[in-house]
mmCIF file of C-alpha atoms and ligand atoms in Angstrom:
data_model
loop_
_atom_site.group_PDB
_atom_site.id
_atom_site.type_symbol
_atom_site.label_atom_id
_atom_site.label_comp_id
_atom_site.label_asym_id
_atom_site.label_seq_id
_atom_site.Cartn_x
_atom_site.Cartn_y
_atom_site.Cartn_z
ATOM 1 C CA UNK A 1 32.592 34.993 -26.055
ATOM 2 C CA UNK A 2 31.180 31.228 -25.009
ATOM 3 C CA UNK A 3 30.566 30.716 -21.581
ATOM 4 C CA UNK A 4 33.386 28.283 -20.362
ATOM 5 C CA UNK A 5 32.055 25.229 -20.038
ATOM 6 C CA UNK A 6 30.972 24.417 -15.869
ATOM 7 C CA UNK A 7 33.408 22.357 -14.593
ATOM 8 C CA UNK A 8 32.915 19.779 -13.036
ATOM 9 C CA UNK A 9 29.752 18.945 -15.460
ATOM 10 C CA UNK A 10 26.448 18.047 -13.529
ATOM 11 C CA UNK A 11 26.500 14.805 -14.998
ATOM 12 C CA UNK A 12 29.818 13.943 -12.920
ATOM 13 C CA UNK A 13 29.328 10.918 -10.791
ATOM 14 C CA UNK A 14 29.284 11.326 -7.189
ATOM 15 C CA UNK A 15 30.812 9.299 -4.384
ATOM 16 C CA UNK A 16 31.072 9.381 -0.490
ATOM 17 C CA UNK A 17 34.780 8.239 0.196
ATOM 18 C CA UNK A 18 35.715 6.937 3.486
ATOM 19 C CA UNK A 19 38.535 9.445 4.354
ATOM 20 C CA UNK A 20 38.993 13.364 4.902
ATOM 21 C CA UNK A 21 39.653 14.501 1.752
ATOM 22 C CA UNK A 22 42.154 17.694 1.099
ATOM 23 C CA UNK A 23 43.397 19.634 -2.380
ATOM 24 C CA UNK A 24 45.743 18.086 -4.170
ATOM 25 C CA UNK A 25 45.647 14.722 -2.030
ATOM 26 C CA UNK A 26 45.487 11.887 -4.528
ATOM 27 C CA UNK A 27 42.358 9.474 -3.367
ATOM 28 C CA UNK A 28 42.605 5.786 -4.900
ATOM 29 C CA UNK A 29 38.745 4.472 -5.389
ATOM 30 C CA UNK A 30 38.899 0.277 -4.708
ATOM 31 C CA UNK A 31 35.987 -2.172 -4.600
ATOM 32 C CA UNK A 32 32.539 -1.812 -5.679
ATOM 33 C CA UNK A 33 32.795 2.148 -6.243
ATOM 34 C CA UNK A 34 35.493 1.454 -8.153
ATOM 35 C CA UNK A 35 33.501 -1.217 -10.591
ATOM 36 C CA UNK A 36 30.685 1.486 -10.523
ATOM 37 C CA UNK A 37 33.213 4.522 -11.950
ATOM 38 C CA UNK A 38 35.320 2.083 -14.155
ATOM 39 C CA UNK A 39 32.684 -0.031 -15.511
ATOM 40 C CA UNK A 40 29.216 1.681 -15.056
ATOM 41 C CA UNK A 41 29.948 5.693 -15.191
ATOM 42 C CA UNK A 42 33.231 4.633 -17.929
ATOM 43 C CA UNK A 43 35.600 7.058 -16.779
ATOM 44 C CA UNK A 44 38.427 7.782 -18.035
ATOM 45 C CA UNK A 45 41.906 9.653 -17.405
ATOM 46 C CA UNK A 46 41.356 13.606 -16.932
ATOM 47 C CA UNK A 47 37.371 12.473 -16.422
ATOM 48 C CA UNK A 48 35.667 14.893 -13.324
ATOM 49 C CA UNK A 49 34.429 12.843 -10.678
ATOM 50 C CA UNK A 50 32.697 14.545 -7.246
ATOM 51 C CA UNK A 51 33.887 13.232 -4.210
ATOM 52 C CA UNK A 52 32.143 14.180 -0.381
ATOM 53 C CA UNK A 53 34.003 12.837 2.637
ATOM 54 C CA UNK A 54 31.166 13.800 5.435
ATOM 55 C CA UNK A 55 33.334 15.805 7.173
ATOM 56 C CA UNK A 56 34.642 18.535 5.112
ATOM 57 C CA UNK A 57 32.493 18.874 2.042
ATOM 58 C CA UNK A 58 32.834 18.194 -1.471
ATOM 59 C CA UNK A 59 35.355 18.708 -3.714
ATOM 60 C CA UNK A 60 35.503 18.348 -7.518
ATOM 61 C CA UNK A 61 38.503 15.742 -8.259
ATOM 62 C CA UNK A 62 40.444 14.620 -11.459
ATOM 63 C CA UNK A 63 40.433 10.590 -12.647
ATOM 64 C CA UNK A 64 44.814 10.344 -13.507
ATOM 65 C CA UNK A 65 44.004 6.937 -13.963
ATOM 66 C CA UNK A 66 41.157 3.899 -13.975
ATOM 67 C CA UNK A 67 42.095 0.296 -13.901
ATOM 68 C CA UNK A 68 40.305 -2.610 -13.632
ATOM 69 C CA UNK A 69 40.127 -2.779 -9.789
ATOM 70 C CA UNK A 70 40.649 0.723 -8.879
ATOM 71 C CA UNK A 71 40.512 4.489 -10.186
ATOM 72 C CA UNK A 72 43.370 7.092 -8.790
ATOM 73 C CA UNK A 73 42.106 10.522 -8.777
ATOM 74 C CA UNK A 74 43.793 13.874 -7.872
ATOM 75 C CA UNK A 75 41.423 16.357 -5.975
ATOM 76 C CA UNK A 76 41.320 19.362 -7.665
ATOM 77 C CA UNK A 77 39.106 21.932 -6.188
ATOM 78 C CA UNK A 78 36.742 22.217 -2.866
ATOM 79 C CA UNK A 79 32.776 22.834 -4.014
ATOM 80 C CA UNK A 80 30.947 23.578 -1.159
ATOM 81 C CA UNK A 81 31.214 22.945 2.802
ATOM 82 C CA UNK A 82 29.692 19.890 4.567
ATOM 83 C CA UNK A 83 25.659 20.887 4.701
ATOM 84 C CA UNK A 84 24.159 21.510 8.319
ATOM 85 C CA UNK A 85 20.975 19.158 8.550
ATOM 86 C CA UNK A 86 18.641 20.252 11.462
ATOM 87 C CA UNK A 87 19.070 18.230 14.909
ATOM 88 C CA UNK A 88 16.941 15.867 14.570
ATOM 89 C CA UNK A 89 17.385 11.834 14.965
ATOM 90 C CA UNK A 90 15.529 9.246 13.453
ATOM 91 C CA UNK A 91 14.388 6.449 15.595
ATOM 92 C CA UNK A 92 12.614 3.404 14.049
ATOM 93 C CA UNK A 93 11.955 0.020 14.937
ATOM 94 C CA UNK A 94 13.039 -2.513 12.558
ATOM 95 C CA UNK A 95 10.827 -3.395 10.124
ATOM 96 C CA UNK A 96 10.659 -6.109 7.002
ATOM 97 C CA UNK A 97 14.122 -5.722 4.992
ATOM 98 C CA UNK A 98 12.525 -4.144 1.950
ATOM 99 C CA UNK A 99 10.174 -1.822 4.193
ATOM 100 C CA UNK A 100 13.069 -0.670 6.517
ATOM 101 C CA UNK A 101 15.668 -0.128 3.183
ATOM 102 C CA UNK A 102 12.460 2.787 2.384
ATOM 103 C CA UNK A 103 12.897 4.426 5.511
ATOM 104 C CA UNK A 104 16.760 4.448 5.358
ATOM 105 C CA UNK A 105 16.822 5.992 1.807
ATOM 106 C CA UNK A 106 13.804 8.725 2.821
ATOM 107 C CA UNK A 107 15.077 9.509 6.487
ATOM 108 C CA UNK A 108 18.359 10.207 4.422
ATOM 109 C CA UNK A 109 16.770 12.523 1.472
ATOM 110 C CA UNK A 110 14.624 14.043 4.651
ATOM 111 C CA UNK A 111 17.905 15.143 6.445
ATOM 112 C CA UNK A 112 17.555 13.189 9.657
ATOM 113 C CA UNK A 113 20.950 13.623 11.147
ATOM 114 C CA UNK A 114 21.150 10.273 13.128
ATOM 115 C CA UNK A 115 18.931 6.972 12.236
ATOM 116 C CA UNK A 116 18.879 5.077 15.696
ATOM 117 C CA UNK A 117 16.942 1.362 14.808
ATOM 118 C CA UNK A 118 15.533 0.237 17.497
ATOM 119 C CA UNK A 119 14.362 -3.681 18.545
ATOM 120 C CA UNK A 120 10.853 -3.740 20.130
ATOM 121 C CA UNK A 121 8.965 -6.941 21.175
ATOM 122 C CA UNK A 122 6.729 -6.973 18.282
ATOM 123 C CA UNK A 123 9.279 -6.430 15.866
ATOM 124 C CA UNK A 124 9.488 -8.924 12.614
ATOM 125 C CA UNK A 125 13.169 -8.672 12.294
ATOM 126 C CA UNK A 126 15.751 -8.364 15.310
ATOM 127 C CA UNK A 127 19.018 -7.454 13.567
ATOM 128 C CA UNK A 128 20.133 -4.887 10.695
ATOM 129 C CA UNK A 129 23.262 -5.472 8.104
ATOM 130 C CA UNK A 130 25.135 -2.487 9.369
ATOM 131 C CA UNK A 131 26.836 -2.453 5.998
ATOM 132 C CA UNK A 132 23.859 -3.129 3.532
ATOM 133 C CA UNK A 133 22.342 -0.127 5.314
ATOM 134 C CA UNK A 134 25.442 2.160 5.211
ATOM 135 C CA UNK A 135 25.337 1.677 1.328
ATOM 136 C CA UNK A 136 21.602 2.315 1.532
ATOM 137 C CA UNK A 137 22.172 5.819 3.072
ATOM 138 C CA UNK A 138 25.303 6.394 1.078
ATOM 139 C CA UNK A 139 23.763 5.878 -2.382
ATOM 140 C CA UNK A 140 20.474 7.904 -1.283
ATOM 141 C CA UNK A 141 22.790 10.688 -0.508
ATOM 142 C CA UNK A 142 24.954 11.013 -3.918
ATOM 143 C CA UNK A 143 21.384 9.939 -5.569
ATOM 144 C CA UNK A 144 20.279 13.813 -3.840
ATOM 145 C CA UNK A 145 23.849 15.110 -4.434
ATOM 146 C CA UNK A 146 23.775 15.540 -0.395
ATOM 147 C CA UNK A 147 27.337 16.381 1.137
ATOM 148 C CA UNK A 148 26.252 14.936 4.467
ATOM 149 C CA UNK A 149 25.512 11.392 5.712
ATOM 150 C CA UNK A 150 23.519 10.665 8.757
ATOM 151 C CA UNK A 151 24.484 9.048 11.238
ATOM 152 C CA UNK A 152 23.629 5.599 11.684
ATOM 153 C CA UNK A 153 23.777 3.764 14.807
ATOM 154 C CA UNK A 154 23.406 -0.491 15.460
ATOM 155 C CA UNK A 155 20.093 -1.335 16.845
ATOM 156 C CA UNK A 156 19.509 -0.590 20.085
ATOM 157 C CA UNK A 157 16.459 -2.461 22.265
ATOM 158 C CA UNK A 158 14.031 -0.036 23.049
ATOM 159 C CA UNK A 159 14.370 -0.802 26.621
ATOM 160 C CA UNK A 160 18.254 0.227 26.779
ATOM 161 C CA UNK A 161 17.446 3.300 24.294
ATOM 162 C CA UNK A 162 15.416 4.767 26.851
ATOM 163 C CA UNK A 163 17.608 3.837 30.077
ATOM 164 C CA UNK A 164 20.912 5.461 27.944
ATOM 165 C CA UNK A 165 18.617 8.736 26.566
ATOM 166 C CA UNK A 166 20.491 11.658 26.767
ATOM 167 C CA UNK A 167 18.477 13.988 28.835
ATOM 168 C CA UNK A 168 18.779 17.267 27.041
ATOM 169 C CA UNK A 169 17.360 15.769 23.646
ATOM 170 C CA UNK A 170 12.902 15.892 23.377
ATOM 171 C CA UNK A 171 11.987 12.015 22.545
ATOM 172 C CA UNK A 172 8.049 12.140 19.965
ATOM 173 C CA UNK A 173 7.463 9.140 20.616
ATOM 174 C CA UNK A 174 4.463 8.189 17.463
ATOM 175 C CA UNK A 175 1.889 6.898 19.433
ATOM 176 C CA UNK A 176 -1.268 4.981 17.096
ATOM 177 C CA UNK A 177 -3.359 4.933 20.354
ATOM 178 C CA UNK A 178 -3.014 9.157 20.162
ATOM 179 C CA UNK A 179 -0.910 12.252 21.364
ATOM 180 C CA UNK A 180 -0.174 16.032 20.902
ATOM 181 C CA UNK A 181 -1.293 16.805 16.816
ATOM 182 C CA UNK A 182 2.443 16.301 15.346
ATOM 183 C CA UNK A 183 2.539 20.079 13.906
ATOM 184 C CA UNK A 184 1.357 21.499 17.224
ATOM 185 C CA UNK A 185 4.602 19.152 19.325
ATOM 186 C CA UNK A 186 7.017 20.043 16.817
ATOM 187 C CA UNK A 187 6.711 23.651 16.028
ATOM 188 C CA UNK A 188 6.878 24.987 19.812
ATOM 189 C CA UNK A 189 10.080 22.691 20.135
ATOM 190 C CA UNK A 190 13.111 24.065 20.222
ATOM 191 C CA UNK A 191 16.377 21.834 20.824
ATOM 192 C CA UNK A 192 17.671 18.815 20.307
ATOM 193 C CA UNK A 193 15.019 16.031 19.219
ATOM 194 C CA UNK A 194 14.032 13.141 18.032
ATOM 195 C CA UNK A 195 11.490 11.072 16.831
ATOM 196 C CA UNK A 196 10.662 7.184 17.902
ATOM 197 C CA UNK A 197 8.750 5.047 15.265
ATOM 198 C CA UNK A 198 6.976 1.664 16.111
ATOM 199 C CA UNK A 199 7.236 -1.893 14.347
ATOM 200 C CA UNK A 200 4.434 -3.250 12.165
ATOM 201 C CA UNK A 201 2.768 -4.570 14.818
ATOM 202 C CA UNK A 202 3.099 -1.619 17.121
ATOM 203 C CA UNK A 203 4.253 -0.783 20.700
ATOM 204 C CA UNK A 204 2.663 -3.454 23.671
ATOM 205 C CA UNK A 205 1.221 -1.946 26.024
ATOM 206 C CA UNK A 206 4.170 -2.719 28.394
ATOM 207 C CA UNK A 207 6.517 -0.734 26.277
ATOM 208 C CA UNK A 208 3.888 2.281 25.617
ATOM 209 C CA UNK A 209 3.734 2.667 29.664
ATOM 210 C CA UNK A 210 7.521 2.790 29.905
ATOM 211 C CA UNK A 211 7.761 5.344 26.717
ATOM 212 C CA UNK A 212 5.415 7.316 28.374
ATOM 213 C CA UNK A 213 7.001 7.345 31.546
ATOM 214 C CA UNK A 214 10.214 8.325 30.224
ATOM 215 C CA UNK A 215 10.835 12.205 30.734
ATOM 216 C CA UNK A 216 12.209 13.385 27.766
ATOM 217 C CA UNK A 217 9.210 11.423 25.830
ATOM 218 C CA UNK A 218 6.416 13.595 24.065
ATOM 219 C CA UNK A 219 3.264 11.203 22.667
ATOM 220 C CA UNK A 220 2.664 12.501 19.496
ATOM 221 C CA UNK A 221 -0.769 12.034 16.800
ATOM 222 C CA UNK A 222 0.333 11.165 13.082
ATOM 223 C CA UNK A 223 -3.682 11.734 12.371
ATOM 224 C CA UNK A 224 -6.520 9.655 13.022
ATOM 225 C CA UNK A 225 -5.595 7.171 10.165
ATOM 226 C CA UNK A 226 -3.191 4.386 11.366
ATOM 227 C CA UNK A 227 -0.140 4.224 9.155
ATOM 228 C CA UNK A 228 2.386 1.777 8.137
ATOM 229 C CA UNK A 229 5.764 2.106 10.379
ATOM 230 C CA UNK A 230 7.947 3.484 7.008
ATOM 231 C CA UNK A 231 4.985 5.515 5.756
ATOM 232 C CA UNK A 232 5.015 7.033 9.882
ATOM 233 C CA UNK A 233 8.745 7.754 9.824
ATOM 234 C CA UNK A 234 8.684 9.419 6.454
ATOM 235 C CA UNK A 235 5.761 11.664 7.472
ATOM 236 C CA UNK A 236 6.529 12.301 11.161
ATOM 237 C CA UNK A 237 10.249 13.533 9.905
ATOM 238 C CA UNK A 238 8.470 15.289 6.982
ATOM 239 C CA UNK A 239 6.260 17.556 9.688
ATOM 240 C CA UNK A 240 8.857 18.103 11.851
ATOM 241 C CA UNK A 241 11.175 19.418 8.972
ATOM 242 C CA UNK A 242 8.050 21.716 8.032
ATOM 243 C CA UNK A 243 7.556 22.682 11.530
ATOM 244 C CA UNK A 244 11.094 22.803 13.312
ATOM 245 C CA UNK A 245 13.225 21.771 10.626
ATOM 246 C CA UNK A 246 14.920 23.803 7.753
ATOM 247 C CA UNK A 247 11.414 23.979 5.453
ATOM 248 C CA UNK A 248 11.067 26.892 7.229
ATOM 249 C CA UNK A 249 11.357 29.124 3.854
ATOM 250 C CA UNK A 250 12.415 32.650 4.638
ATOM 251 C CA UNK A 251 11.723 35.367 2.102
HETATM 252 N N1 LIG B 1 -0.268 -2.416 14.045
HETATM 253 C C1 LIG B 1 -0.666 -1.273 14.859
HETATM 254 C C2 LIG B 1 -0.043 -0.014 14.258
HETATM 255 C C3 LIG B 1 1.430 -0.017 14.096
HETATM 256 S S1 LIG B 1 1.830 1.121 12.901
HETATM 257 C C4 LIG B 1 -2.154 -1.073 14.854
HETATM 258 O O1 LIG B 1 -2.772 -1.612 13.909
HETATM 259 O O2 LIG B 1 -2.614 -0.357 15.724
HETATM 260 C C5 LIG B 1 3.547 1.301 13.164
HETATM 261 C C6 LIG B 1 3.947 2.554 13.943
HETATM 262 O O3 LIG B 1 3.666 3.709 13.161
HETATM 263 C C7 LIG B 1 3.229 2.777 15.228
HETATM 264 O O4 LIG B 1 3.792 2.032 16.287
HETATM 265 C C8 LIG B 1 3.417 4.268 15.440
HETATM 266 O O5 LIG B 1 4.718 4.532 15.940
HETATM 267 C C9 LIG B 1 3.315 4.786 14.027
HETATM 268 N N2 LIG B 1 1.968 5.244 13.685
HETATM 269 C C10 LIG B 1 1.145 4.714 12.750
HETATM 270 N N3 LIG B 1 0.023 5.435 12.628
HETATM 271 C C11 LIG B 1 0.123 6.456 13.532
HETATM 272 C C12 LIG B 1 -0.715 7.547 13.897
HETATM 273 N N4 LIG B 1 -1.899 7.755 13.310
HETATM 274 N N5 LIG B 1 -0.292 8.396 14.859
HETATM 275 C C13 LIG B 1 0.915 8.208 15.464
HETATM 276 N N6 LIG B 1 1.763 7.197 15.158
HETATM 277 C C14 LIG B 1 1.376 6.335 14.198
#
């Protein structure tokens, strides 16, 4: 007998949609997602299409109908649960546009669960399109077929990130000028952490002293090589998902 065919097929697009999505609920796609289904992915009445809402998973839904501005689907059956991603934030200072979009896309791949910007004194650029970078981490998530979004917060200055830091949560703060060897800080941790990532030009030393006198801030070594801020964030959240993450490959 032939194996029925999977349904939905792998090659079903995927999109993030902005509310809770339920069986049966019809969901009407508008806008730009819309264009991309319609026009790019050329669906079609009774096409699959693979919806995630961030909240309670992803479900595999029915296209009823696709017009020229917007595609009507029916939700058909629930997939999977929305994925835990380990406790960790992502805190980077803003860097050049085309460097920072890197560390959005690879913080999201890398399962931070919260990307905090931050503005330091040395940093090239002082404000982020919220938006841009929401489609940034959206796309790199249905690009990894990911049922959960980070978080992702407006800049913050560094010097009201670390008056408002909730005190239960560890702050690595990547220090150039040297700290604890990143595996050795991250695999004793346990809790709530996060990681803090400086601009090209690095911290001053105004801003190191005040890092380092924070209490919930641990100075942690990226090597002895000194790294590019996105090239840091990728491989600081890279050891700390080997180390405290969910790498952590049980047999
Ligand atoms: N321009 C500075 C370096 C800034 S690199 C200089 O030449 O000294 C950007 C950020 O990446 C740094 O602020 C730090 O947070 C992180 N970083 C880069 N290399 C690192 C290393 N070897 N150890 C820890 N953090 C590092």
């Amino acid at each position: 007998m032939p194996a029925t065919p999977a349904w939905p097929p792998k090659s079903a697009p995927r999109l993030f949609v902005e509310n809770p999505l339920a069986l049966g609920a019809t969901v009407v796609i508008e806008g730009n997602p819309a264009h991309y289904l319609a026009r790019v992915m050329r669906v079609s009445a009774g096409d699959a299409v693979v919806l995630c809402d961030n909240l309670t998973g992803e479900y595999a839904a029915r296209v009823t109908d696709a017009g020229k501005r917007d595609v009507t689907l029916e939700v058909a059956e629930h997939l999977r649960p929305r994925e835990d991603v380990p406790d960790v934030w992502l805190c980077p200072a803003l860097l050049k546009k085309d460097r920072f979009d890197l560390v959005l896309e690879k913080a999201t791949e890398l399962g931070a669960a919260r990307i905090q910007p931050v503005i330091t004194r040395r940093c090239v650029a002082d404000k982020l399109n919220l938006e841009r970078a929401r489609t940034i981490t959206t796309e790199a998530a249905e690009q990894c077929a990911r049922t959960a979004l980070p978080e992702l917060s407006e800049p913050a200055k560094l010097e009201a990130l670390l008056r408002d830091w909730p005190e239960d949560r560890r702050l690595f703060f990547a220090d150039e000028e040297g700290g604890g060897a990143a595996a050795d800080e991250f695999v004793y941790h346990e809790g709530p952490a996060a990681i803090l990532i400086g601009p090209e030009g690095g911290f001053d030393d105004a801003e190191r002293a005040a890092i380092r006198a924070h209490p919930a801030a641990r100075p942690v070594s990226l090597g002895p090589r000194i790294l590019r801020g996105e090239t840091a964030a990728i491989a600081a959240l890279s050891v700390w998902m080997a180390e405290s993450g969910d790498w952590l490959v049980t047999e």
